[in-house]
Tab-separated table of C-alpha atoms and ligand atoms in Angstrom:
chain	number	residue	atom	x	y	z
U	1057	UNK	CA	16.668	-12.282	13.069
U	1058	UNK	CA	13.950	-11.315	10.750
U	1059	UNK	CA	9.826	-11.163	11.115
U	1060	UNK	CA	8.059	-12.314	7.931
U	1061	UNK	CA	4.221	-12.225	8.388
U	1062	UNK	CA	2.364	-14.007	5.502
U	1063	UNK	CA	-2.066	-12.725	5.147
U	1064	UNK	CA	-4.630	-15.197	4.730
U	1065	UNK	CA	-4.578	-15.015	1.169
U	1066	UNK	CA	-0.594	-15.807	1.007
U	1067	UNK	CA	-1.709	-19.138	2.763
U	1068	UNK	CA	-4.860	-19.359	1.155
U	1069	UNK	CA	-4.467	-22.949	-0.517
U	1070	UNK	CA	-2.099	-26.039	-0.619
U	1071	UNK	CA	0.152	-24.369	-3.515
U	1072	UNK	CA	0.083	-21.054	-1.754
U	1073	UNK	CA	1.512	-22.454	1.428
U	1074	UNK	CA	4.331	-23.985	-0.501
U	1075	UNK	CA	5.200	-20.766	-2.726
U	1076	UNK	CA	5.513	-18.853	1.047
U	1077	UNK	CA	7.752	-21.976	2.169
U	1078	UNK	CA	10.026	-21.591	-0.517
U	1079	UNK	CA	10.751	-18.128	0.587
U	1080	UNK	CA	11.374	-18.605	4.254
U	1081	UNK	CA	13.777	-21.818	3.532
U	1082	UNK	CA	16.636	-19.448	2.615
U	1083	UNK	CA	18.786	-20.611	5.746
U	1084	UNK	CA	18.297	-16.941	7.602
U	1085	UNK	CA	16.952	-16.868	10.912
U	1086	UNK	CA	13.148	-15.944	10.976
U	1087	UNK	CA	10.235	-15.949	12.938
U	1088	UNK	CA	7.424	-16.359	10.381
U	1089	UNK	CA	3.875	-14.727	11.588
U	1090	UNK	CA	0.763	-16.541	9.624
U	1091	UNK	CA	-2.799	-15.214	9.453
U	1092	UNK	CA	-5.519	-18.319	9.096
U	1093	UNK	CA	-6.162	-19.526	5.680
U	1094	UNK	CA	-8.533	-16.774	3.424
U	1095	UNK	CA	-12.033	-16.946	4.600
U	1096	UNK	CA	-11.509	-19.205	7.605
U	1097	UNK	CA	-11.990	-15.606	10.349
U	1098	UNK	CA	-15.076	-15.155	8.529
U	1099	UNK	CA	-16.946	-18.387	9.017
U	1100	UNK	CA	-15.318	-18.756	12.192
U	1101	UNK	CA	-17.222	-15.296	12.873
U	1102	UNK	CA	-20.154	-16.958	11.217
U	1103	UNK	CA	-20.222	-20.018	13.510
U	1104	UNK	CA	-20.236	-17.923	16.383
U	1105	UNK	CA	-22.688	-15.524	15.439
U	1106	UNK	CA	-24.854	-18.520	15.022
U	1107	UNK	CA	-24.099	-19.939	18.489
U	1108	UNK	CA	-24.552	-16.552	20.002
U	1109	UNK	CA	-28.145	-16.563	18.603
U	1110	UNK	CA	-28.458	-20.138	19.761
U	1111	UNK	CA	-28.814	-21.817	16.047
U	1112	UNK	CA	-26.267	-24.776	16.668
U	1113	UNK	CA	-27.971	-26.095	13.690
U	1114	UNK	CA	-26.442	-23.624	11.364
U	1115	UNK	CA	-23.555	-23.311	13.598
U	1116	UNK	CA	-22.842	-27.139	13.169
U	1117	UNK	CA	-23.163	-26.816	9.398
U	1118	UNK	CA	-21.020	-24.266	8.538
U	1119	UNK	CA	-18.253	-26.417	11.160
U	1120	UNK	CA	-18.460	-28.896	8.866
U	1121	UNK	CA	-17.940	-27.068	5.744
U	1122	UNK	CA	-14.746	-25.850	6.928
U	1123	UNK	CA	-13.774	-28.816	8.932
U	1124	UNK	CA	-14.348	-30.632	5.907
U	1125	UNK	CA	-12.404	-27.986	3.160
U	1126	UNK	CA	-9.315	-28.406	5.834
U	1127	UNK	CA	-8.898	-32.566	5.094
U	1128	UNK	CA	-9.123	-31.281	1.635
U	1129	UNK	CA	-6.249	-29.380	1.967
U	1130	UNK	CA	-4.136	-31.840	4.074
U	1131	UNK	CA	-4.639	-33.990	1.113
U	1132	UNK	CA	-3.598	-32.016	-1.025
U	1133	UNK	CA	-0.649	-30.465	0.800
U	1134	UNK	CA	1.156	-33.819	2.433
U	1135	UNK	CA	1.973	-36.905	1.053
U	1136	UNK	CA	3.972	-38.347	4.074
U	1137	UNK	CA	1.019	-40.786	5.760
U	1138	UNK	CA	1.894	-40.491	9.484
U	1139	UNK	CA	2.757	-36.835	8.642
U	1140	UNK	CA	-1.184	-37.004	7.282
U	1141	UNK	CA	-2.555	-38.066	10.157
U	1142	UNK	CA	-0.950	-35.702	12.670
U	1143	UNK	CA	-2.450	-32.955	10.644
U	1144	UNK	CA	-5.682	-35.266	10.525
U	1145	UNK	CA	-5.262	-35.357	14.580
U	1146	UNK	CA	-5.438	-31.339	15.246
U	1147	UNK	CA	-7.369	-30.058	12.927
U	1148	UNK	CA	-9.710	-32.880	14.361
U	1149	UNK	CA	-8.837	-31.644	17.763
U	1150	UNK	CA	-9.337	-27.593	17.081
U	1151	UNK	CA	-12.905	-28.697	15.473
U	1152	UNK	CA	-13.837	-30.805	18.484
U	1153	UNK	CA	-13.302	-27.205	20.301
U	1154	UNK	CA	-15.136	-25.487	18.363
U	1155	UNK	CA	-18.087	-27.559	18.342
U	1156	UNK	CA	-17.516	-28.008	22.388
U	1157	UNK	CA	-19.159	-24.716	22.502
U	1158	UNK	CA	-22.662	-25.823	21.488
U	1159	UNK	CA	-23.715	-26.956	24.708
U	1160	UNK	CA	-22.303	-23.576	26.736
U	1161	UNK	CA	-23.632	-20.294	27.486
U	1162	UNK	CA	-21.848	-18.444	24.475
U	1163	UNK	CA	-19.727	-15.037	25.877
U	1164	UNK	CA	-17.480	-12.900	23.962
U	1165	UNK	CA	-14.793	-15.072	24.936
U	1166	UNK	CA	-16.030	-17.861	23.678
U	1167	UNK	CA	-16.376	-16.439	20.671
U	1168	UNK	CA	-12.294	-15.174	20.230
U	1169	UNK	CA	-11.690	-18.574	21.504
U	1170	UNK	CA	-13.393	-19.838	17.874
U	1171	UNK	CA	-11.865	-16.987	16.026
U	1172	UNK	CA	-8.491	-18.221	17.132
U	1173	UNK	CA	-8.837	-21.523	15.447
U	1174	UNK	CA	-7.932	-20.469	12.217
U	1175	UNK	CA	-4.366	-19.543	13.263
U	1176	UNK	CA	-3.617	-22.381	15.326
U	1177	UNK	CA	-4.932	-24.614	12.193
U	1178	UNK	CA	-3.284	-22.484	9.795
U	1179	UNK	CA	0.659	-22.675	11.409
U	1180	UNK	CA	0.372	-26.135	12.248
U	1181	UNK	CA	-0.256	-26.736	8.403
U	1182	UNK	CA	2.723	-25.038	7.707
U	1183	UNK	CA	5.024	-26.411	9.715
U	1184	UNK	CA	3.616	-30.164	9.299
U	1185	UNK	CA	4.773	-29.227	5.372
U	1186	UNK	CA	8.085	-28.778	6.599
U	1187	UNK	CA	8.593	-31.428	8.692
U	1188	UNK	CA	7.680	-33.596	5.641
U	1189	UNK	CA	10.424	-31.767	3.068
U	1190	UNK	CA	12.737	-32.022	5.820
U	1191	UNK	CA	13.347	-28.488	7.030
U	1192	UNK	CA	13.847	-27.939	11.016
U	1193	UNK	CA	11.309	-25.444	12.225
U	1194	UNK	CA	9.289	-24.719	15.756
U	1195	UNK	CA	5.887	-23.823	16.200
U	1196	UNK	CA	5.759	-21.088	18.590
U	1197	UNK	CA	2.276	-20.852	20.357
U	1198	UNK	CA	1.887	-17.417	20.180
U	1199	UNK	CA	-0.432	-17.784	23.161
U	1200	UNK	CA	2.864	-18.201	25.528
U	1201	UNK	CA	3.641	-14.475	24.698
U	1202	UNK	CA	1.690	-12.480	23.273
U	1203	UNK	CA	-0.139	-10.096	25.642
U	1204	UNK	CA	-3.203	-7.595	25.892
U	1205	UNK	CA	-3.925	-5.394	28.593
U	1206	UNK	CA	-7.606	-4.918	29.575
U	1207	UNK	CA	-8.180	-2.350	27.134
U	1208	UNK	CA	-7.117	-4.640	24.524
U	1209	UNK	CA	-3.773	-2.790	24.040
U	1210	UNK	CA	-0.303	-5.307	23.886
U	1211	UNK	CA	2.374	-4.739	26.683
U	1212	UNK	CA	5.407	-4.787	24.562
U	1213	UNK	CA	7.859	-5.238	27.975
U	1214	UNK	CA	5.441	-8.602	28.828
U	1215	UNK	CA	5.873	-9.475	25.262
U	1216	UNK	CA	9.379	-9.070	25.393
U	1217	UNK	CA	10.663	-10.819	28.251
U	1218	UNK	CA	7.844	-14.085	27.165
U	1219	UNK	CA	9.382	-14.240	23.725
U	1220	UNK	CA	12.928	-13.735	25.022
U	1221	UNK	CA	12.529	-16.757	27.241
U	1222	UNK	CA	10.489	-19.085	24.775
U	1223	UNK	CA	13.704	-18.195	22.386
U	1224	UNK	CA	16.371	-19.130	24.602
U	1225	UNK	CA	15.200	-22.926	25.064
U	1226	UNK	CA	15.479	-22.994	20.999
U	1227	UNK	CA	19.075	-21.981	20.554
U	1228	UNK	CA	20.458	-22.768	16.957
U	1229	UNK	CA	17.227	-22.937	15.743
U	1230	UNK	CA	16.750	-21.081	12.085
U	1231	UNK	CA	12.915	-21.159	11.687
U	1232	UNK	CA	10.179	-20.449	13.927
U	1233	UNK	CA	6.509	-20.630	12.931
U	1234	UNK	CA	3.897	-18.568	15.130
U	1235	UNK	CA	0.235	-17.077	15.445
U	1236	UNK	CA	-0.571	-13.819	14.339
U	1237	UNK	CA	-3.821	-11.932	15.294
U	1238	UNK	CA	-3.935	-14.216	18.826
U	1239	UNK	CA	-3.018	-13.317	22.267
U	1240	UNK	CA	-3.816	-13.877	26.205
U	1241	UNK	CA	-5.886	-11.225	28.040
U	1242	UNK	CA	-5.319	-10.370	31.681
U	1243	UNK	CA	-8.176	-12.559	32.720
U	1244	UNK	CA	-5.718	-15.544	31.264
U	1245	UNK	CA	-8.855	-15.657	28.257
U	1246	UNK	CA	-7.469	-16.270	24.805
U	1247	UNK	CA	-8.260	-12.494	22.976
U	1248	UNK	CA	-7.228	-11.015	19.896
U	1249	UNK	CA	-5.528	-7.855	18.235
U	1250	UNK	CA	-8.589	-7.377	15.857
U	1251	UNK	CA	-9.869	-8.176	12.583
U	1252	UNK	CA	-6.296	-7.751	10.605
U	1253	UNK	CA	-4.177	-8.056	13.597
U	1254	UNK	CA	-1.298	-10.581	12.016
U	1255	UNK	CA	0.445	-7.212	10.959
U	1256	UNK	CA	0.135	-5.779	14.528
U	1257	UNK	CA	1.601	-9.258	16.004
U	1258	UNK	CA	4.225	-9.187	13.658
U	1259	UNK	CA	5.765	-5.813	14.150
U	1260	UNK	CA	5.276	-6.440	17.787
U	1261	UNK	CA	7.382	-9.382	17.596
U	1262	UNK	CA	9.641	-7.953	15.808
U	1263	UNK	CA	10.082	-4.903	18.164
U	1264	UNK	CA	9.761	-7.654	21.030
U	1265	UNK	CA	13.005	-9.228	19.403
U	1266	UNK	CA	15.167	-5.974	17.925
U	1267	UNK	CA	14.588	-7.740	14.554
U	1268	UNK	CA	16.992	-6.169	11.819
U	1269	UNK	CA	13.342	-6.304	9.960
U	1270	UNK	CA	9.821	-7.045	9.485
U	1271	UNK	CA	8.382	-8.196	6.112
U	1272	UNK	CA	4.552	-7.816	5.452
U	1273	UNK	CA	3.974	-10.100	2.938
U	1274	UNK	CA	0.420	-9.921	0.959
U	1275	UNK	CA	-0.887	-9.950	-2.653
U	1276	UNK	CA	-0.070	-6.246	-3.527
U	1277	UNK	CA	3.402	-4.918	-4.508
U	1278	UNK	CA	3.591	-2.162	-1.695
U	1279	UNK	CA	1.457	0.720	-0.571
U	1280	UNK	CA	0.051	2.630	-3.892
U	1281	UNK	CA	0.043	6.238	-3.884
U	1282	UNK	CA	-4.135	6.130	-4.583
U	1283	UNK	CA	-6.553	3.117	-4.476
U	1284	UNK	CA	-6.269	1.000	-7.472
U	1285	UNK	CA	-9.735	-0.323	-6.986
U	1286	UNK	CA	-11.058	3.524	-7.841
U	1287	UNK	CA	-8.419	5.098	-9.677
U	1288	UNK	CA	-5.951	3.528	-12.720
U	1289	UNK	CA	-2.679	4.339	-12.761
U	1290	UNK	CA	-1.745	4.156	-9.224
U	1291	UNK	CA	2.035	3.406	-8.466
U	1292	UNK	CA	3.545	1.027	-5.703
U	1293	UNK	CA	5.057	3.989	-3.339
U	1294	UNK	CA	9.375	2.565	-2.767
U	1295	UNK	CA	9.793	4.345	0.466
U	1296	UNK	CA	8.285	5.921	3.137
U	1297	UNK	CA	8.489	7.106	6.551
U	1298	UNK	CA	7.144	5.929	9.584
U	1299	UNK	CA	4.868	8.704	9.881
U	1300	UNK	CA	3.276	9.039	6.378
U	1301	UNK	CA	3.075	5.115	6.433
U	1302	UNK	CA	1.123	5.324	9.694
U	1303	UNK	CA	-1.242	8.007	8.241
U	1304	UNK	CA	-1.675	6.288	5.573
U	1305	UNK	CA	-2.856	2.865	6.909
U	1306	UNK	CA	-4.764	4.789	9.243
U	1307	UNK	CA	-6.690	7.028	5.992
U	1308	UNK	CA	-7.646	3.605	4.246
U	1309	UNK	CA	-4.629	1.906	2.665
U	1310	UNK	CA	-6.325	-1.408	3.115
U	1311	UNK	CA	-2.701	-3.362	2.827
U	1312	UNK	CA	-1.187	-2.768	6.293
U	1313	UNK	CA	-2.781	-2.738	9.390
U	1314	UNK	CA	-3.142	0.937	11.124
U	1315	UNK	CA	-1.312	0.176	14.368
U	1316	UNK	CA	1.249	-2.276	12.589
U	1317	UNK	CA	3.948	0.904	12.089
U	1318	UNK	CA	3.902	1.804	15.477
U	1319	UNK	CA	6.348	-0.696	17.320
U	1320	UNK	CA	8.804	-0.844	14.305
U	1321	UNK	CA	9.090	3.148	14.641
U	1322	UNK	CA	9.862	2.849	18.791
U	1323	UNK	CA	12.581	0.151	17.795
U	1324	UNK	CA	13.617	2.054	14.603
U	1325	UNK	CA	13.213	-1.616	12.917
U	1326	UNK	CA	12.136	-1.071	8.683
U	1327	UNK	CA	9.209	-2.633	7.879
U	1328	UNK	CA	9.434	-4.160	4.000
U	1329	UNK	CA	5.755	-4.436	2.726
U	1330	UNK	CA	6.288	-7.293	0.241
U	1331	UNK	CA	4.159	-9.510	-2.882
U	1332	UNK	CA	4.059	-12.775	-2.238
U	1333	UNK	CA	2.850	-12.838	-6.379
U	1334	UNK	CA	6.017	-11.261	-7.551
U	1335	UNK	CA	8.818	-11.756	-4.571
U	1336	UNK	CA	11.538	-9.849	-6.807
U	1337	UNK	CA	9.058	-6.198	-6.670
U	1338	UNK	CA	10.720	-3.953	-4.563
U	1339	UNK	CA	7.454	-3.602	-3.012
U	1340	UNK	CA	7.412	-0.489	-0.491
U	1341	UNK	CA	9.877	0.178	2.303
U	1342	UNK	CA	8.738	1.683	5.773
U	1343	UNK	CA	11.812	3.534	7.857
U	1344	UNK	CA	12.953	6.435	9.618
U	1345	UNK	CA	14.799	7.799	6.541
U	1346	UNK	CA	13.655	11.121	5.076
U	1347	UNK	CA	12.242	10.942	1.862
U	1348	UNK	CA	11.868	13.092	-0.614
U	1349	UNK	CA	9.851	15.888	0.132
U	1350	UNK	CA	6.246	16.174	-1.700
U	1351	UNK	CA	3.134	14.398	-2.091
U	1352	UNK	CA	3.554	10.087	-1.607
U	1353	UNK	CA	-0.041	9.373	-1.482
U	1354	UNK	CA	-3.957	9.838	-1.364
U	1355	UNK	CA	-5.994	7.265	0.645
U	1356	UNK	CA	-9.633	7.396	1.841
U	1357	UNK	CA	-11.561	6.282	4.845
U	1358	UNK	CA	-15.499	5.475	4.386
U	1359	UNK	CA	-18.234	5.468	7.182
U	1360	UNK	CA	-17.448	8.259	9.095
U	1361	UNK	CA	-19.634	10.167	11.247
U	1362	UNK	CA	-19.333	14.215	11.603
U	1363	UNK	CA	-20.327	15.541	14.859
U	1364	UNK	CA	-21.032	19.131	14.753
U	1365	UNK	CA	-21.403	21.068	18.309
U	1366	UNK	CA	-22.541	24.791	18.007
U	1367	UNK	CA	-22.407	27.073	21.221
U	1368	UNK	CA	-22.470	30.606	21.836
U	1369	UNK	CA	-20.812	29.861	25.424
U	1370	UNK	CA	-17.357	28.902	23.284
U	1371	UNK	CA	-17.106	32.125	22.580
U	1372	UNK	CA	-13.871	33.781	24.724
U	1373	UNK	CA	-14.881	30.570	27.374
U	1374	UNK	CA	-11.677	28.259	28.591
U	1375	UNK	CA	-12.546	24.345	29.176
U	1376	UNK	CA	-15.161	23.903	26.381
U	1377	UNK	CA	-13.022	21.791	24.354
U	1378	UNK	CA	-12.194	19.770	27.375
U	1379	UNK	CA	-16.059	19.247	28.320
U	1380	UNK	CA	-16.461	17.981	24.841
U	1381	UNK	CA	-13.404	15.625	24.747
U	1382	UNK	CA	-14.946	14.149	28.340
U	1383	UNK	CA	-17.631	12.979	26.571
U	1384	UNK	CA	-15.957	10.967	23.837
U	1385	UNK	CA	-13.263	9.913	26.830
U	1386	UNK	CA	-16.222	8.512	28.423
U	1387	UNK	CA	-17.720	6.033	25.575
U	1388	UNK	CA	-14.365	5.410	24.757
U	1389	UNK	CA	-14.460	6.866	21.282
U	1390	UNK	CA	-11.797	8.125	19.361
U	1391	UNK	CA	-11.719	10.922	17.045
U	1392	UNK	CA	-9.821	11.266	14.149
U	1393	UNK	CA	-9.710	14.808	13.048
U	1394	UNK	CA	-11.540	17.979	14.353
U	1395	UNK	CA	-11.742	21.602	13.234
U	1396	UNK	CA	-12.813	24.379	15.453
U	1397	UNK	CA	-14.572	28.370	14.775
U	1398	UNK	CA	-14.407	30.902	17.657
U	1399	UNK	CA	-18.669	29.263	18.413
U	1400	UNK	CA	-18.733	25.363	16.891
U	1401	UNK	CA	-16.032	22.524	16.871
U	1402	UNK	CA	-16.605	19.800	14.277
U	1403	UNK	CA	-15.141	16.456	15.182
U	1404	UNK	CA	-15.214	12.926	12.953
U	1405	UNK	CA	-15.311	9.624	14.725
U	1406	UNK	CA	-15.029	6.184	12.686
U	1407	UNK	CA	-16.661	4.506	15.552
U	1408	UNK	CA	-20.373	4.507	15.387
U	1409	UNK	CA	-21.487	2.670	18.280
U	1410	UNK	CA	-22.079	5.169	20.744
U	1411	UNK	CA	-22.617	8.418	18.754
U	1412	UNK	CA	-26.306	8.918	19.827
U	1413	UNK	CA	-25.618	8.617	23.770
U	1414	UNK	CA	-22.210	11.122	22.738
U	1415	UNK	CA	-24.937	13.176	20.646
U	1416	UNK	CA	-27.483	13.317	23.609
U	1417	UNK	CA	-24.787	14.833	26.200
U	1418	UNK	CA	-23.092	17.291	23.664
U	1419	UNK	CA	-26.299	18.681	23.698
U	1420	UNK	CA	-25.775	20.012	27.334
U	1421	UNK	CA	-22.749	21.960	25.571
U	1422	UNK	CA	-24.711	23.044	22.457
U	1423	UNK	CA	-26.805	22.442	19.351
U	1424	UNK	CA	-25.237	19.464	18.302
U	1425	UNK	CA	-25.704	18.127	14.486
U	1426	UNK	CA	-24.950	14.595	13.559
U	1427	UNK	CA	-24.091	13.674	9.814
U	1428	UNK	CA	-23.612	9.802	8.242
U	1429	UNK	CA	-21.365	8.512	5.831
U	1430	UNK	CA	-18.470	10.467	5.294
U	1431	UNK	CA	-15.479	10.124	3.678
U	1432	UNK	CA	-11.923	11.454	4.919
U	1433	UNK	CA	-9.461	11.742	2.055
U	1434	UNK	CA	-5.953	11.887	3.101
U	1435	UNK	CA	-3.325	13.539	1.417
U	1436	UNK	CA	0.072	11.882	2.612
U	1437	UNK	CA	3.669	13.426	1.671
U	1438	UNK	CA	6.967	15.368	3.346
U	1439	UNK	CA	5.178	18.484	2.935
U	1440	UNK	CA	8.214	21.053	4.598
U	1441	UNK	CA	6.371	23.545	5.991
U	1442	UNK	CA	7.911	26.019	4.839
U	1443	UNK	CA	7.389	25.459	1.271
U	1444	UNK	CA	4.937	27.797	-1.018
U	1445	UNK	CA	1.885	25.610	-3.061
U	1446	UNK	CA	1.213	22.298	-1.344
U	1447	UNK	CA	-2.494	23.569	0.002
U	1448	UNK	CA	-2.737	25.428	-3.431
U	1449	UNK	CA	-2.234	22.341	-5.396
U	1450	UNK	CA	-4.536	20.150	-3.459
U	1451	UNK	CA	-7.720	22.569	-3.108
U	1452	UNK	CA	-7.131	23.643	-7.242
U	1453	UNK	CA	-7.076	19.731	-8.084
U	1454	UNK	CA	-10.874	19.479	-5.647
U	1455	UNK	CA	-12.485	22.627	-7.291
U	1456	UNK	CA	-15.530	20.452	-8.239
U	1457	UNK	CA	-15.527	18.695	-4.842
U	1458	UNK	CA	-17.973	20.417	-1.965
U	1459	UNK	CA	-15.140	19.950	1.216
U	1460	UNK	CA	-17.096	19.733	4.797
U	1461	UNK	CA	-13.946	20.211	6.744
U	1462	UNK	CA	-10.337	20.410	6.743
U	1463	UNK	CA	-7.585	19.530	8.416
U	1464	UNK	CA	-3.948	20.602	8.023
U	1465	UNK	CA	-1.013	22.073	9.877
U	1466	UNK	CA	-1.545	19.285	12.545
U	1467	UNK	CA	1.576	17.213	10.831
U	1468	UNK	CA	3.723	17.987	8.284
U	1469	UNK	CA	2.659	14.398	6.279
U	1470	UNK	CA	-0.777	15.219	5.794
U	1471	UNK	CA	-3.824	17.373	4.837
U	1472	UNK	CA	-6.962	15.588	5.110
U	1473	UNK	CA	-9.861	16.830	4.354
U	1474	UNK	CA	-13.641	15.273	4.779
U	1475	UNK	CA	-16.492	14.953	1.559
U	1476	UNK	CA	-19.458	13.687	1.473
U	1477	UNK	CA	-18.966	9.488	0.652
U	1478	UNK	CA	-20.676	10.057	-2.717
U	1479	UNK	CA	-17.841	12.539	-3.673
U	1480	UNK	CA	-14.842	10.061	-2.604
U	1481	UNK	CA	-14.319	8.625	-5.973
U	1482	UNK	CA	-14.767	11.976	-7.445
U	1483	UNK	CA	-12.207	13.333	-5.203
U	1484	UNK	CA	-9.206	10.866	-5.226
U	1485	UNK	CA	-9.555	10.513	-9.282
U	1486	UNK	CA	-9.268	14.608	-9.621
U	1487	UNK	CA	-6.112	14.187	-6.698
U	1488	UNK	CA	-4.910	11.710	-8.794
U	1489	UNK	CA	-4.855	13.500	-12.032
U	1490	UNK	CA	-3.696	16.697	-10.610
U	1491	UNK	CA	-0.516	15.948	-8.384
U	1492	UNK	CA	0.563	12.189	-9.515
U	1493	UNK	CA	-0.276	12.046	-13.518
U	1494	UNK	CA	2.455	13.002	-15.037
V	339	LIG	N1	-7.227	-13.858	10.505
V	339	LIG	C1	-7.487	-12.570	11.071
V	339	LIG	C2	-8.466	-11.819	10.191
V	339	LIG	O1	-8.896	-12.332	9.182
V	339	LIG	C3	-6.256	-11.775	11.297
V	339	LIG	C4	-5.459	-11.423	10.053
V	339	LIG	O2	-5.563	-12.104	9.042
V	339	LIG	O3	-4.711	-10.440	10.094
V	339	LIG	O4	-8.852	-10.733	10.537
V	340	MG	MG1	-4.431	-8.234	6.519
């Protein structure tokens, strides 16, 4: 059995809906992971930013926009008239529960509750249109099994043994329709795996399931080795491994959720990154074979903060490092890359929320220095260690870039290296020119 997970933009009309249907009516057995229709998450986060500020007014407009844009679509995508008005029926329904939350103290999981509309809408659509051309499929509600934690993190065994049993009372059956991006929380509250989380579902379904693969379908032809919104010339990247893929979602490859490559790699199960535009592209294949060894690709990641902790009582001391890691353990921050002298450690975090209460107890530790907006560029490749030149070619191609820190030794995929945001574009064209421009 395959995974095939289809963005918001793949399902982002009628005609869209029916190009994805024509690939996943091939006769191979598939569970098929949909995001909500393109724009829906947003002004589902709009309604319930309005609610949270208690403007139902606003709230109840921008319900009926959407409400309204979804009959369009039924319209538009089914002809069959009792078909029609089952469509009519839920997307009736998932307004009416959306609207139900005007009149109740609005929480945080009221709010997911909204955001999960759009899914629910989204793969009911879908499998309405195949009911009317007259191809068996079952809606899975991916409420049944998919699973967070209280941290937010899925439990892949739960997930496992749900899925296996929800399966087993659908023997025979070749298509399966499901949620992605929605789950259950311990407090039995529906949650979510975060803005972009249909990738995550899907390769956690497909783990869940030993699927022979899981297909990312979206509007690009792969992972490119730069960002084709800065830099022309970029190249869809054919293969990679698990570990520069992950790097490289993490660094700012927009296309792929960053935690999506982590449950394929546990299961060894390739994960296809495909075009929905152009289904013949080759598109960009994640796996555990090695590939060739050199640079694959430069990504970047905005809106970083540098946090900069100078002490004299580093010097020769044991436990300073951990003292400062306590702190970010404690506001539950995550860094991303650090680089340490014998008297200051420098440490990025993409997290901004709590960086002046993090700042404010370094400062028992040290003189601490907080900087805004910066960028980490990622350099991504089978870089063998052993090999002369890699580091050479990299800091010769940024000789007109000021570098605030770097990072490198830590894998053997990547160098990364932090600049100042206003130098980003600067820095991945000159990367570009210099190590992929033939
Ligand atoms: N619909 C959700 C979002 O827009 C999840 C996803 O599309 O991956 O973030
Ligand atoms: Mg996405």
């Amino acid at each position: 059995m395959k995974v095939l997970k289809f963005g918001g933009t793949s399902v982002g009309s009628p005609e869209r809906m029916k190009s994805v249907s024509k690939l996943i009516t091939d006769g191979t057995a598939q569970i098929v992971v949909l995001s909500a229709m393109s724009g829906t998450t947003n002004s589902l986060v709009e309604i319930a930013n309005y609610y949270y500020k208690g403007n139902n007014d606003a709230a109840a407009n921008v319900t009926a926009q959407l409400e309204q844009k979804y009959h369009e679509v039924i319209t538009e995508l089914l002809q069959n008239e009792a078909i029609r008005q089952k469509a009519q029926a839920i997307v009736s329904n998932e307004f009416a529960i959306i609207r139900s939350f005007s009149h109740k103290a609005f929480t945080l999981s009221c709010e997911k509750s909204i955001l999960a509309r759009g899914e629910i809408i989204s793969t009911n659509l879908v499998q309405l249109y195949h009911e009317e051309i007259g191809v068996p499929s079952v809606l899975l509600n991916a409420l049944d099994f998919m699973r967070v934690d209280a941290d937010g993190e899925p439990i892949l065994s739960e997930i496992e043994e749900r899925i296996g049993k929800v399966l087993a009372q659908h023997a025979g059956t070749k298509l399966f329709i499901t949620q992605g991006f929605i789950c259950m929380n311990p407090a039995d509250e529906i949650d979510n795996l975060k803005r972009g989380g249909s990738d995550y579902s899907a390769s956690l379904i497909g783990a869940a399931i030993n699927a022979e693969s899981v297909e990312i379908w979206t509007d690009i032809d792969g992972i490119h080795n730069n960002d084709p919104r800065i830099v022309s010339g970029t190249k869809p990247i054919a293969e990679l491994s698990f570990d520069e893929a992950a790097e490289l979602a993490y660094f700012g490859a927009k296309i792929l959720h960053p935690a999506t490559v982590l449950p394929a790699k546990v299961k060894n199960i390739p994960v296809l990154l495909k075009n929905t535009m152009e289904p013949q592209a080759p598109g960009t294949v994640i796996s555990n074979k090695i590939t060739a060894q050199g640079f694959k690709a430069v990504a970047a990641k905005d809106g970083l903060t540098v946090i900069r902790i100078k002490s004299g009582r580093m010097l020769l001391a044991y436990g300073f490092l951990r003292r400062v890691f306590e702190v970010f353990e404690k506001y539950k921050t995550s860094i991303d890359m650090i680089a340490t002298s014998e008297v200051a450690v420098s440490l990025t975090v993409d997290n901004a929320d709590h960086v002046a209460q993090i700042a404010e107890e370094l400062k028992h530790l040290g003189t601490v220095e907080v900087e805004h907006n910066q960028t980490i560029v990622c350099i991504v490749g089978n870089m063998i260690n052993e090999q002369k030149g890699y580091a050479a070619d990299v800091f010769s191609a940024l000789r007109t870039v000021p570098i605030r820190m770097i990072s490198f030794g830590g894998s053997r995929h990547n160098i990364s290296l932090v600049v100042e945001s206003s130098y980003k574009n600067q820095a991945l064209t000159e990367l570009h020119a210099h190590l992929f421009a033939q």
